[in-house]
CSV table of C-alpha atoms and ligand atoms in Angstrom, one decimal:
chain,number,residue,atom,x,y,z
U,1,UNK,CA,1.2,9.4,-36.7
U,2,UNK,CA,0.9,10.7,-32.7
U,3,UNK,CA,-2.2,10.4,-30.8
U,4,UNK,CA,-4.7,13.7,-31.7
U,5,UNK,CA,-6.8,15.0,-28.9
U,6,UNK,CA,-9.5,17.3,-30.1
U,7,UNK,CA,-10.6,19.6,-26.9
U,8,UNK,CA,-14.3,20.8,-26.9
U,9,UNK,CA,-16.9,21.5,-24.3
U,10,UNK,CA,-17.6,18.8,-21.8
U,11,UNK,CA,-19.0,15.5,-23.2
U,12,UNK,CA,-17.0,16.2,-26.4
U,13,UNK,CA,-14.3,15.1,-25.3
U,14,UNK,CA,-12.2,12.5,-27.3
U,15,UNK,CA,-8.8,11.2,-27.0
U,16,UNK,CA,-7.8,9.4,-30.8
U,17,UNK,CA,-5.1,6.9,-30.8
U,18,UNK,CA,-4.4,5.5,-34.4
U,19,UNK,CA,-5.2,2.0,-34.8
U,20,UNK,CA,-5.5,0.9,-31.3
U,21,UNK,CA,-8.8,2.1,-31.2
U,22,UNK,CA,-10.1,2.2,-27.8
U,23,UNK,CA,-7.5,0.3,-26.3
U,24,UNK,CA,-4.2,1.8,-24.8
U,25,UNK,CA,-1.6,-0.1,-24.7
U,26,UNK,CA,0.0,-1.6,-21.7
U,27,UNK,CA,3.5,0.7,-19.9
U,28,UNK,CA,6.4,-0.4,-21.7
U,29,UNK,CA,9.6,1.4,-19.4
U,30,UNK,CA,12.7,2.1,-21.5
U,31,UNK,CA,13.9,-0.8,-23.4
U,32,UNK,CA,16.9,0.2,-25.2
U,33,UNK,CA,19.9,2.5,-24.1
U,34,UNK,CA,21.4,-0.1,-21.7
U,35,UNK,CA,24.7,1.8,-20.6
U,36,UNK,CA,25.7,-1.5,-19.5
U,37,UNK,CA,27.0,-4.7,-21.3
U,38,UNK,CA,24.3,-6.4,-19.4
U,39,UNK,CA,21.7,-8.0,-21.6
U,40,UNK,CA,18.5,-9.5,-21.4
U,41,UNK,CA,16.8,-11.1,-24.4
U,42,UNK,CA,12.9,-9.4,-25.1
U,43,UNK,CA,11.7,-12.7,-25.0
U,44,UNK,CA,12.6,-13.0,-21.3
U,45,UNK,CA,10.7,-9.6,-20.3
U,46,UNK,CA,7.9,-9.6,-18.5
U,47,UNK,CA,4.7,-7.9,-20.0
U,48,UNK,CA,4.6,-5.7,-17.5
U,49,UNK,CA,7.8,-4.2,-15.8
U,50,UNK,CA,6.6,-2.7,-12.6
U,51,UNK,CA,7.3,-3.8,-9.3
U,52,UNK,CA,7.8,-1.2,-7.3
U,53,UNK,CA,6.1,-0.9,-4.2
U,54,UNK,CA,4.2,2.3,-4.0
U,55,UNK,CA,3.6,3.9,-5.9
U,56,UNK,CA,2.9,0.5,-8.0
U,57,UNK,CA,1.8,-0.7,-11.3
U,58,UNK,CA,-1.5,1.3,-12.8
U,59,UNK,CA,-3.7,-0.7,-14.7
U,60,UNK,CA,-4.0,0.4,-18.9
U,61,UNK,CA,-7.9,-0.4,-17.4
U,62,UNK,CA,-7.7,2.6,-15.3
U,63,UNK,CA,-5.5,5.2,-17.0
U,64,UNK,CA,-8.8,4.4,-19.6
U,65,UNK,CA,-11.5,4.9,-16.7
U,66,UNK,CA,-9.2,8.6,-16.7
U,67,UNK,CA,-9.7,9.1,-19.8
U,68,UNK,CA,-13.5,8.5,-19.8
U,69,UNK,CA,-14.1,10.7,-16.6
U,70,UNK,CA,-12.1,13.4,-18.5
U,71,UNK,CA,-15.3,13.9,-20.1
U,72,UNK,CA,-17.2,14.0,-17.2
U,73,UNK,CA,-16.2,14.3,-13.8
U,74,UNK,CA,-12.5,15.7,-14.0
U,75,UNK,CA,-12.6,19.5,-13.8
U,76,UNK,CA,-15.7,19.7,-11.7
U,77,UNK,CA,-16.9,20.8,-8.2
U,78,UNK,CA,-16.1,17.8,-5.3
U,79,UNK,CA,-19.3,19.4,-3.8
U,80,UNK,CA,-21.9,18.1,-6.8
U,81,UNK,CA,-23.3,14.6,-7.5
U,82,UNK,CA,-20.9,13.7,-10.0
U,83,UNK,CA,-17.7,13.5,-7.5
U,84,UNK,CA,-19.4,13.1,-4.8
U,85,UNK,CA,-21.3,10.0,-6.3
U,86,UNK,CA,-17.3,8.5,-6.8
U,87,UNK,CA,-16.6,9.1,-3.3
U,88,UNK,CA,-19.8,6.9,-2.5
U,89,UNK,CA,-18.4,4.4,-4.5
U,90,UNK,CA,-15.2,3.9,-2.8
U,91,UNK,CA,-16.6,3.8,0.4
U,92,UNK,CA,-19.5,1.3,-0.7
U,93,UNK,CA,-16.6,-0.6,-2.7
U,94,UNK,CA,-14.8,-1.2,0.1
U,95,UNK,CA,-17.3,-1.9,2.7
U,96,UNK,CA,-18.1,-4.5,0.4
U,97,UNK,CA,-14.4,-5.7,-0.1
U,98,UNK,CA,-13.9,-5.7,3.7
U,99,UNK,CA,-17.0,-7.2,4.5
U,100,UNK,CA,-17.3,-4.6,7.0
U,101,UNK,CA,-19.6,-5.3,10.1
U,102,UNK,CA,-22.3,-3.1,11.3
U,103,UNK,CA,-21.2,0.3,12.9
U,104,UNK,CA,-17.8,0.3,11.3
U,105,UNK,CA,-17.5,3.4,8.7
U,106,UNK,CA,-15.4,4.3,6.2
U,107,UNK,CA,-13.3,7.6,6.6
U,108,UNK,CA,-10.9,9.7,3.6
U,109,UNK,CA,-9.3,12.5,3.8
U,110,UNK,CA,-6.1,13.9,1.7
U,111,UNK,CA,-2.2,13.8,2.9
U,112,UNK,CA,-1.6,10.0,3.1
U,113,UNK,CA,-0.6,7.7,5.4
U,114,UNK,CA,1.9,9.7,6.8
U,115,UNK,CA,-1.0,12.6,7.8
U,116,UNK,CA,-3.4,9.8,9.0
U,117,UNK,CA,-0.1,9.4,11.6
U,118,UNK,CA,-0.4,12.8,12.7
U,119,UNK,CA,-4.3,12.4,13.0
U,120,UNK,CA,-4.5,9.2,15.1
U,121,UNK,CA,-1.8,10.9,17.4
U,122,UNK,CA,-3.8,14.0,17.6
U,123,UNK,CA,-7.4,12.7,17.5
U,124,UNK,CA,-7.1,9.0,18.8
U,125,UNK,CA,-4.2,8.4,21.2
U,126,UNK,CA,-5.9,9.7,24.9
U,127,UNK,CA,-2.6,9.4,26.5
U,128,UNK,CA,0.2,6.2,26.1
U,129,UNK,CA,0.5,4.2,22.9
U,130,UNK,CA,1.8,1.2,22.0
U,131,UNK,CA,3.5,0.3,19.3
U,132,UNK,CA,5.3,-2.7,17.9
U,133,UNK,CA,8.3,-1.5,15.5
U,134,UNK,CA,10.2,-3.5,13.1
U,135,UNK,CA,11.1,-1.5,9.8
U,136,UNK,CA,11.1,2.3,9.3
U,137,UNK,CA,7.3,2.3,8.7
U,138,UNK,CA,6.4,1.2,12.1
U,139,UNK,CA,9.0,3.3,13.8
U,140,UNK,CA,7.4,6.7,12.2
U,141,UNK,CA,4.2,5.9,13.6
U,142,UNK,CA,5.8,5.5,17.2
U,143,UNK,CA,8.4,8.8,16.7
U,144,UNK,CA,5.0,10.8,15.7
U,145,UNK,CA,3.2,9.3,19.2
U,146,UNK,CA,6.5,9.6,21.0
U,147,UNK,CA,7.3,13.4,20.0
U,148,UNK,CA,3.8,14.6,20.9
U,149,UNK,CA,4.0,16.6,23.7
U,150,UNK,CA,0.5,16.1,25.6
U,151,UNK,CA,1.5,12.4,25.9
U,152,UNK,CA,3.4,10.4,27.9
U,153,UNK,CA,6.2,8.7,26.8
U,154,UNK,CA,5.4,5.8,23.9
U,155,UNK,CA,5.9,2.2,24.4
U,156,UNK,CA,8.3,0.5,21.4
U,157,UNK,CA,8.5,-3.2,20.8
U,158,UNK,CA,11.3,-3.2,18.4
U,159,UNK,CA,12.5,-6.3,16.5
U,160,UNK,CA,15.1,-6.8,13.8
U,161,UNK,CA,14.3,-5.6,10.5
U,162,UNK,CA,13.2,-8.9,8.7
U,163,UNK,CA,11.5,-10.0,11.5
U,164,UNK,CA,7.8,-9.0,13.3
U,165,UNK,CA,7.6,-7.7,16.8
U,166,UNK,CA,4.3,-7.7,18.0
U,167,UNK,CA,2.8,-5.6,20.9
U,168,UNK,CA,1.5,-6.9,24.1
U,169,UNK,CA,-0.5,-6.1,26.8
U,170,UNK,CA,0.6,-3.2,29.6
U,171,UNK,CA,-1.6,-1.3,31.9
U,172,UNK,CA,-2.1,2.3,31.3
U,173,UNK,CA,-1.8,2.0,26.7
U,174,UNK,CA,-4.7,3.2,25.4
U,175,UNK,CA,-3.7,2.5,21.6
U,176,UNK,CA,-2.1,-0.5,20.2
U,177,UNK,CA,-0.3,-0.2,16.6
U,178,UNK,CA,1.5,-2.3,14.8
U,179,UNK,CA,2.2,-2.3,10.4
U,180,UNK,CA,-0.2,-5.2,9.1
U,181,UNK,CA,3.0,-5.3,5.8
U,182,UNK,CA,6.2,-3.9,6.8
U,183,UNK,CA,6.9,-2.4,3.4
U,184,UNK,CA,10.6,-1.8,4.0
U,185,UNK,CA,11.8,-5.0,4.9
U,186,UNK,CA,8.9,-7.2,3.2
U,187,UNK,CA,7.9,-8.6,6.5
U,188,UNK,CA,4.2,-9.1,7.3
U,189,UNK,CA,2.2,-9.7,10.9
U,190,UNK,CA,-1.1,-11.2,12.2
U,191,UNK,CA,-3.7,-8.9,12.8
U,192,UNK,CA,-5.1,-10.0,15.8
U,193,UNK,CA,-6.2,-7.9,19.0
U,194,UNK,CA,-3.8,-7.8,22.0
U,195,UNK,CA,-5.5,-10.4,24.8
U,196,UNK,CA,-7.1,-8.1,27.5
U,197,UNK,CA,-6.8,-4.6,24.9
U,198,UNK,CA,-10.3,-4.7,24.6
U,199,UNK,CA,-11.5,-5.0,28.6
U,200,UNK,CA,-8.8,-2.3,29.5
U,201,UNK,CA,-10.6,0.1,26.6
U,202,UNK,CA,-7.3,0.9,24.4
U,203,UNK,CA,-7.8,0.5,20.1
U,204,UNK,CA,-6.3,-1.3,17.3
U,205,UNK,CA,-4.9,0.9,15.0
U,206,UNK,CA,-3.7,-1.1,12.5
U,207,UNK,CA,-1.4,0.2,9.5
U,208,UNK,CA,-2.1,-1.1,6.7
U,209,UNK,CA,-0.9,0.7,3.8
U,210,UNK,CA,0.9,-2.0,1.6
U,211,UNK,CA,-1.6,-5.1,2.8
U,212,UNK,CA,-4.9,-3.5,2.8
U,213,UNK,CA,-7.0,-5.5,-0.1
U,214,UNK,CA,-4.3,-7.9,-0.3
U,215,UNK,CA,-3.8,-9.5,2.9
U,216,UNK,CA,-6.2,-11.1,4.4
U,217,UNK,CA,-7.9,-9.6,7.6
U,218,UNK,CA,-10.7,-9.6,10.2
U,219,UNK,CA,-11.4,-5.8,10.2
U,220,UNK,CA,-13.6,-6.6,13.6
U,221,UNK,CA,-10.0,-7.5,15.2
U,222,UNK,CA,-9.2,-4.0,14.5
U,223,UNK,CA,-10.5,-0.2,15.4
U,224,UNK,CA,-8.6,1.4,12.9
U,225,UNK,CA,-7.3,0.2,9.7
U,226,UNK,CA,-5.7,2.4,7.4
U,227,UNK,CA,-4.1,2.7,4.1
U,228,UNK,CA,-3.6,4.9,0.9
U,229,UNK,CA,-4.4,4.2,-2.5
U,230,UNK,CA,-0.7,3.9,-4.2
U,231,UNK,CA,-0.1,0.5,-3.4
U,232,UNK,CA,-2.6,-2.6,-3.6
U,233,UNK,CA,-5.0,-0.1,-5.1
U,234,UNK,CA,-2.4,0.9,-8.3
U,235,UNK,CA,-3.8,4.7,-8.1
U,236,UNK,CA,-2.1,7.8,-7.1
U,237,UNK,CA,-0.9,8.5,-3.2
U,238,UNK,CA,-2.4,11.2,-1.5
U,239,UNK,CA,-5.2,10.1,0.1
U,240,UNK,CA,-5.9,8.3,3.5
U,241,UNK,CA,-8.6,6.1,3.7
U,242,UNK,CA,-9.5,4.5,7.4
U,243,UNK,CA,-12.1,1.9,7.9
U,244,UNK,CA,-13.5,3.0,12.0
U,245,UNK,CA,-15.1,1.1,15.0
U,246,UNK,CA,-17.8,2.6,16.5
U,247,UNK,CA,-15.0,2.7,19.3
U,248,UNK,CA,-12.5,4.4,17.6
U,249,UNK,CA,-15.5,6.8,16.0
U,250,UNK,CA,-16.4,7.4,20.0
U,251,UNK,CA,-12.9,7.6,20.6
U,252,UNK,CA,-12.1,10.9,18.4
U,253,UNK,CA,-15.5,12.4,19.6
U,254,UNK,CA,-14.0,12.2,22.9
U,255,UNK,CA,-10.5,13.7,22.8
U,256,UNK,CA,-11.5,16.6,20.3
U,257,UNK,CA,-14.3,17.8,23.0
U,258,UNK,CA,-11.9,16.9,25.6
U,259,UNK,CA,-10.2,20.9,25.3
U,260,UNK,CA,-7.2,19.0,23.3
U,261,UNK,CA,-6.5,21.7,20.0
U,262,UNK,CA,-6.9,19.7,16.6
U,263,UNK,CA,-6.0,21.4,13.8
U,264,UNK,CA,-9.4,21.1,11.4
U,265,UNK,CA,-7.1,19.5,8.6
U,266,UNK,CA,-6.3,16.5,10.7
U,267,UNK,CA,-9.3,16.7,12.8
U,268,UNK,CA,-10.7,12.7,12.4
U,269,UNK,CA,-13.9,13.8,13.5
U,270,UNK,CA,-14.1,16.3,10.8
U,271,UNK,CA,-13.2,14.1,8.2
U,272,UNK,CA,-15.5,11.9,9.5
U,273,UNK,CA,-18.4,14.7,9.3
U,274,UNK,CA,-17.5,14.9,5.2
U,275,UNK,CA,-16.9,11.0,4.4
U,276,UNK,CA,-20.6,11.1,5.7
U,277,UNK,CA,-21.5,12.9,2.8
U,278,UNK,CA,-19.2,11.3,0.3
U,279,UNK,CA,-17.1,14.5,0.8
U,280,UNK,CA,-13.6,15.7,2.0
U,281,UNK,CA,-13.1,18.1,4.5
U,282,UNK,CA,-10.8,20.5,0.7
U,283,UNK,CA,-10.4,19.3,-2.5
U,284,UNK,CA,-9.8,15.7,-3.6
U,285,UNK,CA,-7.2,14.8,-6.1
U,286,UNK,CA,-10.4,13.3,-8.1
U,287,UNK,CA,-8.1,11.4,-10.5
U,288,UNK,CA,-7.2,9.4,-7.8
U,289,UNK,CA,-10.5,8.6,-7.0
U,290,UNK,CA,-11.1,7.2,-10.7
U,291,UNK,CA,-8.4,5.2,-10.3
U,292,UNK,CA,-9.3,3.7,-7.0
U,293,UNK,CA,-12.3,3.0,-7.8
U,294,UNK,CA,-11.9,1.4,-11.2
U,295,UNK,CA,-9.7,-0.8,-9.3
U,296,UNK,CA,-11.5,-1.3,-6.4
U,297,UNK,CA,-14.6,-2.4,-8.2
U,298,UNK,CA,-12.0,-4.9,-10.8
U,299,UNK,CA,-11.2,-6.5,-7.5
U,300,UNK,CA,-14.8,-6.8,-6.8
U,301,UNK,CA,-15.4,-8.5,-10.2
U,302,UNK,CA,-12.9,-11.0,-9.9
U,303,UNK,CA,-14.0,-12.2,-6.3
U,304,UNK,CA,-13.1,-10.0,-4.2
U,305,UNK,CA,-10.5,-9.8,-1.3
U,306,UNK,CA,-10.1,-13.7,-1.3
U,307,UNK,CA,-9.5,-14.0,-5.1
U,308,UNK,CA,-6.5,-10.9,-4.3
U,309,UNK,CA,-5.1,-12.4,-1.4
U,310,UNK,CA,-4.8,-15.9,-4.2
U,311,UNK,CA,-3.0,-13.6,-6.4
U,312,UNK,CA,-0.6,-12.0,-4.4
U,313,UNK,CA,-0.1,-15.4,-2.7
U,314,UNK,CA,0.9,-16.6,-6.2
U,315,UNK,CA,3.5,-14.4,-6.9
U,316,UNK,CA,5.1,-14.8,-4.0
U,317,UNK,CA,5.4,-18.5,-4.4
U,318,UNK,CA,7.2,-17.7,-7.7
U,319,UNK,CA,9.2,-15.3,-5.9
U,320,UNK,CA,10.5,-17.2,-2.7
U,321,UNK,CA,10.4,-20.7,-4.6
U,322,UNK,CA,12.8,-18.9,-7.1
U,323,UNK,CA,15.1,-17.8,-4.3
U,324,UNK,CA,15.7,-21.0,-2.3
U,325,UNK,CA,16.6,-22.7,-5.1
U,326,UNK,CA,19.4,-19.9,-6.0
U,327,UNK,CA,22.8,-20.7,-4.1
U,328,UNK,CA,22.9,-16.9,-4.4
U,329,UNK,CA,19.7,-15.9,-3.5
U,330,UNK,CA,17.5,-15.9,0.1
U,331,UNK,CA,14.5,-14.7,1.3
U,332,UNK,CA,15.8,-11.8,3.8
U,333,UNK,CA,12.5,-12.7,6.3
U,334,UNK,CA,13.5,-15.8,7.7
U,335,UNK,CA,10.4,-17.5,9.1
U,336,UNK,CA,8.5,-18.3,6.2
U,337,UNK,CA,5.2,-17.4,8.0
U,338,UNK,CA,6.3,-13.6,8.1
U,339,UNK,CA,7.6,-13.5,4.7
U,340,UNK,CA,4.7,-11.2,3.0
U,341,UNK,CA,3.0,-12.2,-0.1
U,342,UNK,CA,3.4,-8.4,-1.1
U,343,UNK,CA,6.1,-6.8,-1.3
U,344,UNK,CA,9.1,-9.8,-1.4
U,345,UNK,CA,12.5,-8.9,-0.5
U,346,UNK,CA,15.4,-11.3,-1.4
U,347,UNK,CA,18.8,-10.8,-0.6
U,348,UNK,CA,22.0,-11.6,-2.9
U,349,UNK,CA,24.8,-13.0,-2.0
U,350,UNK,CA,27.3,-10.2,-1.8
U,351,UNK,CA,29.7,-11.5,-5.0
U,352,UNK,CA,26.6,-10.4,-6.8
U,353,UNK,CA,26.1,-6.6,-6.5
U,354,UNK,CA,22.6,-5.7,-6.6
U,355,UNK,CA,22.6,-2.3,-8.1
U,356,UNK,CA,24.4,-3.8,-11.0
U,357,UNK,CA,21.0,-6.2,-11.2
U,358,UNK,CA,19.0,-3.3,-10.2
U,359,UNK,CA,20.7,-1.2,-13.2
U,360,UNK,CA,20.5,-3.7,-15.8
U,361,UNK,CA,16.7,-4.4,-14.7
U,362,UNK,CA,16.0,-1.0,-15.1
U,363,UNK,CA,18.0,-0.6,-18.7
U,364,UNK,CA,15.5,-3.1,-20.1
U,365,UNK,CA,12.2,-1.3,-18.7
U,366,UNK,CA,11.7,-3.8,-15.4
U,367,UNK,CA,11.3,-1.2,-13.1
U,368,UNK,CA,12.2,-0.4,-8.9
U,369,UNK,CA,13.0,-3.6,-7.5
U,370,UNK,CA,15.2,-1.8,-5.6
U,371,UNK,CA,15.2,-2.2,-1.4
U,372,UNK,CA,14.7,0.2,1.0
U,373,UNK,CA,17.0,3.3,0.7
U,374,UNK,CA,17.4,3.1,4.7
U,375,UNK,CA,17.8,-0.6,4.8
U,376,UNK,CA,20.9,-0.6,2.9
U,377,UNK,CA,21.2,-4.3,2.3
U,378,UNK,CA,22.3,-5.8,-1.2
U,379,UNK,CA,18.6,-6.3,-2.0
U,380,UNK,CA,15.7,-7.0,-4.3
U,381,UNK,CA,12.6,-5.8,-3.6
U,382,UNK,CA,9.6,-7.0,-5.5
U,383,UNK,CA,5.9,-5.9,-5.2
U,384,UNK,CA,3.4,-8.4,-5.6
U,385,UNK,CA,0.0,-6.9,-5.8
U,386,UNK,CA,-3.0,-7.7,-7.2
U,387,UNK,CA,-2.4,-5.9,-10.3
U,388,UNK,CA,0.6,-7.7,-11.0
U,389,UNK,CA,0.4,-10.7,-13.4
U,390,UNK,CA,2.7,-14.0,-11.5
U,391,UNK,CA,3.8,-15.0,-14.9
U,392,UNK,CA,5.3,-11.3,-14.9
U,393,UNK,CA,6.9,-12.5,-11.4
U,394,UNK,CA,8.3,-15.0,-12.8
U,395,UNK,CA,9.5,-13.5,-15.6
U,396,UNK,CA,10.9,-11.5,-13.4
U,397,UNK,CA,13.2,-14.1,-12.0
U,398,UNK,CA,13.9,-15.3,-15.6
U,399,UNK,CA,15.5,-12.0,-15.9
U,400,UNK,CA,17.8,-12.0,-12.5
U,401,UNK,CA,18.9,-14.9,-13.3
U,402,UNK,CA,20.0,-13.8,-16.7
U,403,UNK,CA,21.8,-11.1,-15.5
U,404,UNK,CA,23.3,-13.1,-12.7
U,405,UNK,CA,24.8,-15.6,-15.2
U,406,UNK,CA,26.1,-12.9,-17.0
U,407,UNK,CA,28.2,-11.4,-14.1
U,408,UNK,CA,29.2,-14.5,-13.1
U,409,UNK,CA,31.0,-15.8,-16.3
U,410,UNK,CA,32.7,-12.2,-16.1
U,411,UNK,CA,33.9,-13.3,-12.4
G,501,PLP,C1,3.8,3.9,1.7
G,501,PLP,C2,3.3,3.7,3.4
G,501,PLP,C3,3.5,4.6,4.2
G,501,PLP,C4,3.3,5.9,3.8
G,501,PLP,O1,2.4,6.1,2.8
G,501,PLP,P1,1.9,7.6,2.4
G,501,PLP,O2,1.0,7.9,1.7
G,501,PLP,O3,3.7,7.9,1.5
G,501,PLP,O4,2.3,8.5,3.8
G,501,PLP,C5,3.3,4.0,5.7
G,501,PLP,N1,3.2,3.2,5.9
G,501,PLP,C6,2.9,2.0,5.1
G,501,PLP,C7,3.2,0.4,5.9
G,501,PLP,C8,3.4,2.0,3.9
G,501,PLP,O5,4.2,0.9,2.8
């Protein structure tokens, strides 16, 4: 019998799934129709096969929260209290999760981290930014400030993919920017202010899109710690969220009242005015907020940031130890302390075609372990966000072993 949906007035919307009660089954991707001769026996498969680095695994409880919200908040005005209280729960939950110091504020708006790069370019860089770029995402923000006609040329400190670069003190710089976790390469960087940067009045602006909520951080070492909900928080994309220091707020005030033209949709000051009222400038994706809040409150109930950090680190331990024990697999990031505990990248020996391994995994519902497209390596990339069970990461490694054995047997 197929699930039956009965529409009705608000508050009486039912979704009935026969025999499963209120329990929604965990996601299970396609489990048959492999057009490859490579097979993986069911007992090796992870309970949940989603290992994508964003969008990432959405837990069944998040979807259940959506079903519940379907009877109340979905389809209602974002200016009224039900949606505003969701925004409030998101802001309060983040304040608790990151143990925000007095004066730090949570702002949010539409457009994701990519939009936040443009917003930061317009509203936070006074004259010159310095970026550390060691992968696609760090480089993209550098491109955004470099192209701005009203700014001096950006300084960009680069490093080879798979390593980490950090900014260094330079006269005339008023924003230092780098990613906490470079999702395209699987390298993570420390988050500490550049010595002397405070004294020169410069802001520290950290792209924490894939790290926030699962990497340790002292937010007082930053002025802006920004991210989006489709990575650690397992929600959908489309929003940006920023933790702002008083200095960051003052900078946007200063720049936006200085005469620089800032489009309203890219105004950090305007976003903050709305956020303070638990609103967004324009209509947000309410379902994304519902799933974000569910995940936030779940992480807090489990033990907050230390718990999330530990769970991702446990997965990372399993993945990297496995790779190091295989002659045909190598962690792409050489220095162990730079190996990301949220997004792991494993190079395969050239005799093993990673695209074949990835296709065989996909045919069995083990998904999205392809490397970042522009990196172009013979590699597996595995998200290890807190929603992902470390035992599923272990199961993934066993699946890869099994596929590689078959490839070797073929010669
Ligand atoms: C995913 C990602 C982005 C882009 O986020 P969008 O919300 O899609 O714009 C930026 N930076 C990092 C580090 C990311 O992982």
